C-alpha cells in the first residue's frame, strides 16, 4: 500500500486559524494521490478527488518496479503526465481542489529517482494553458553550475515575469540515481523542503500572490507549450490542501498512504474573527474550509438559516446598531458530515461629527478668476487651474453654473480639466476620503453623452509615466450610469481594476459620491449610502504627483485625457476616513468653510541613505507635507540648519546633495512651517562610502541573466546581473536599465526551455557559452526608434572606455537591425549604426555577435548606451546578452605561435570593430615600420583579431596601430 499527500489552508488578513490538525489522520486534506501503479489507455488514476492525469507519449511500457510497488519512467524529452482544468482558482469550492497553489497552505510529495546532471527539469508543476508566465514548480537545479548538483529546486512566478519565489535550491541531495522522497510544504509564503523526511536548510520564504493557474503536470512544465522534461522515475505523487508537519511527512515516508481514502468531514481552517463595524457599513463574513468535495455552505443568524446565504462569503449590508450582538454561524457540509463556526457582530455608534477634522482641500466652485483661470481651495490654498486643451475654447468663470450648493463647474468632455496647482495627491495618505457632487450622463449615447468611456471626475496620476493611477470615473463601457474605481500601481499592476458601483451615479441628476479608503478597505458611498460592491484591495506603491478634476493629467507623451462631460460641485479631500454620519452631514449641509489655517503635517517622511552611496554620488532626501500653503522647509544636518546660500535646495521639500564625500555623512531632518505652526520630520542617516573610480583596466564585465534563472557562477569572470537588479552597483560602478519610447523591458533564458542549448563551451574557441543563452531585451522595440538605454555611472570623468556589447538570440531569426549610440554628454556619439544580427547564424567563437566603441565618459562620470530599432521589418531588435567596459584600454598582442610555417598573432583591440593596421620591421633600433607584403588578418571576433604572416629566416618585429 502507498500513502502520500499534499495540503494547505488559506487565510486572509481578517481571518484567524481556529482548527488545530495535530493528531489528525494524515489523509485529512488530501486532494490527489497518484500511486502510479497502473495506467489505462490514456490516464493514470487519482485516488483522491478523481483528478486523473493524462498520459503523454507514455503507456504501460513506462511502468517499472519500485520500492513502493510500480512507478513511471520519464525520458527527459517528450513524456509527461498532465491535465488542464477549468475550475475557478480563486476558490476552494471547486470539485477538483485545483490549482493546489490557490489553497495558499498546501503540500506536494513524490518519490523520485533521477540523475544529478539535469538542469531545470520538472517533477511537479502547475501552470497556465494561456500564458507562459505563471507557474509553481518543483524539480532539479536551475543553472548549469548550481550546487549541490542533485538538489531540489522550487520556484513560483505570478502573471508577471518576475518570480515571487526565485529559483531556490535545497542544500541536500535528492537526485543521485537513487530513490529519495521530496515534500514541498508552503504555509502561505513560508516554504519548506523536506528530503527523505528531513527539513532542508534552504530558505524558501516569499510574499504570496494571487494569479491564474489551470494546468497540473508531473515530469514536465505544462503551459502554452510543454518543456523542462524530467529524465528518471517518479512514484507516489500526492497533494494536500494543508501544510503537513514533519511528523506527518515522516509517517508518509515510512508507511505510504493507506487506501481507500475516507470521506472526512470538512475542516474549517479560517473564519472571520468577531467583527466591529459602524452604522452603514457592510459586515462581511468569510470561511475557508477543505475536505472531500463538494462542500456546501449555510449561514445562520442567531441560529436561524439565512435565505440564499450559501456561499463562502456572507455580507450583511448597511448594518445598524440594532444588529449589534448578533451571532453569525456557518455550517460547512460534505458527504462526511458538517463542521460549524461562528462570529459575533458589534456595531458601534459613530463618533461625534467633526467634518473639519483632517479636511485638507475644499474647492467649492463658487468663483473662478480668468487671468489666470483658477478656482480657490479654501483650506490649504492648493488652487485648481482651469485648463482647456483647445485654444479656441475658454475654461473660466463662464463655466460656472448652477450646482448642488450654489455654483458648480461645467466641463465640456472635450478638453477641459482642472489640475491642482500645489500640494500633494490625497492617495499618499494611508487613510483618506474624497467627496464631490456630480451630474452627468454615464453613457456615450444621448444628450450630454460622454466622448470617452471611463471619463474621470476625480483622478491622481504622474507626469513621469503612464502607470500609477487613482480615479473615480464613469462606466468603462459607456453603456450605463454606474461609477467605476481604478487603483493601479507603479508596476502597472491593477489593484482595483475598474470595479463598478452597484448604484447609479451618472444619470443626468445630481448625486453625492464619497470614496473612503482605510489602508485598502475601500468604500464607495452614493447619496449617503455605502455601495454594495466590495472595493477591498491591497495597497501598493503609487508614485503620484498630480490631482485633477474632470480628467487625467499625465506627463508627455501622455497628454491630458478621459475628459468628463457634465457638472461637478464641492470636491474636497480629507487625510482620514469619514464616517457615514459625517458623509450624510456633508450631503445635507455642504462642506463647512475653514475656521483657520491648517498646521503642517508630514505625509511621507524622508528615508535613510545608508546603502550603496559612494563618494561623488548625488543624493536626495525628500519630504511630503500637508497644510495651508505656502509651506516652507528647512533641512538640518546634525541638528543645525543647512545654509540656503551654500545649498539652495535646503529650503525645498527635496534636498539635493551633489558630489557627496565621506565627510558629508551624518543625520538629516527637515522642519516644515506655515502660518499655523511647524512640525519636524524624523531624523534619517546618510552614510557615504569612500570611492575612487578606476582609470585603468576592466571596470565592468556583466552577464545579463533571466530573473528566474540567474547564473550562480557566471562564465569567464562575468558578474551576473538581472533586470530586477537594475539600479544597483558592481564594485562601485552603477548600472541602470530603462526603456526608450513606448516599450517595456523583459528578459529570457533560452538555455533550458526544452530545446537544445544555444551553444556549448568548446575550449579554446568558446569558453563563455552561457552569455549567449540569456538576455535583456526591449519587448516592443518593433517601431523606429524605440528600444532601451543603459546608464553606466560612477565612472572616472572625461576618461576613455573601451565598450563591448554582446547582442544575439538564437530564437530571433531574420535581420535584427538597431542603431547603438552614446548620449551622456548631450551629444549623440555613434557606436554601431547599424548593428545587425540574425539568430540563425551560429556562435562559433567567444566575442561573436558583439559591437563596441571607444567612448569618453561625461564630466560627471557617465556613459548612456542607447539601442534604437532602425529600419527593417517590424521584428523586435534590441537585445543585450552581456557588457564589458575597460578604462583606458590598450591594444596588445596577447599570443604568438608558430603554426605550419607561419607566425600566428592573436590581437586584442580596444573594442569590437576597431580599424587596425599591423606593421613589421626587422630591427627595432633602426628602420621604419611598414605594412607586411604577405599574410594578414584571418579572422575577427569582436575585439579579437587573428592574423598570420610567413615566418622567415630573419627575425621580424610586429606592432599594431589604429588611426
Short mmCIF file of C-alpha atoms in Angstrom, two decimals, residues 28 140 174 299 320-321 431 482 501 554 589 596 607 674 683 715 748 762 792 803 813 841 885 915 928:
data_model
loop_
_atom_site.label_atom_id
_atom_site.label_comp_id
_atom_site.label_asym_id
_atom_site.label_seq_id
_atom_site.Cartn_x
_atom_site.Cartn_y
_atom_site.Cartn_z
CA UNK A 28 -7.16 14.74 6.08
CA UNK A 140 16.01 19.77 -10.38
CA UNK A 174 17.54 14.17 -3.96
CA UNK A 299 -25.07 30.84 7.03
CA UNK A 320 -27.34 49.40 12.21
CA UNK A 321 -26.83 49.46 15.95
CA UNK A 431 -6.32 56.73 5.14
CA UNK A 482 -22.53 53.32 -12.70
CA UNK A 501 -20.67 50.55 -8.34
CA UNK A 554 -0.11 62.74 -17.12
CA UNK A 589 -25.31 70.81 4.66
CA UNK A 596 -8.38 78.98 10.39
CA UNK A 607 14.29 57.76 4.38
CA UNK A 674 3.42 77.68 7.70
CA UNK A 683 15.88 62.03 11.63
CA UNK A 715 31.38 32.10 -17.03
CA UNK A 748 14.61 35.49 -21.42
CA UNK A 762 34.24 24.30 -26.78
CA UNK A 792 26.59 53.44 -16.53
CA UNK A 803 32.95 49.16 -24.71
CA UNK A 813 15.91 34.80 -36.92
CA UNK A 841 23.88 32.45 -37.57
CA UNK A 885 33.89 48.11 -20.09
CA UNK A 915 40.16 49.53 -37.55
CA UNK A 928 60.81 52.25 -40.44
#
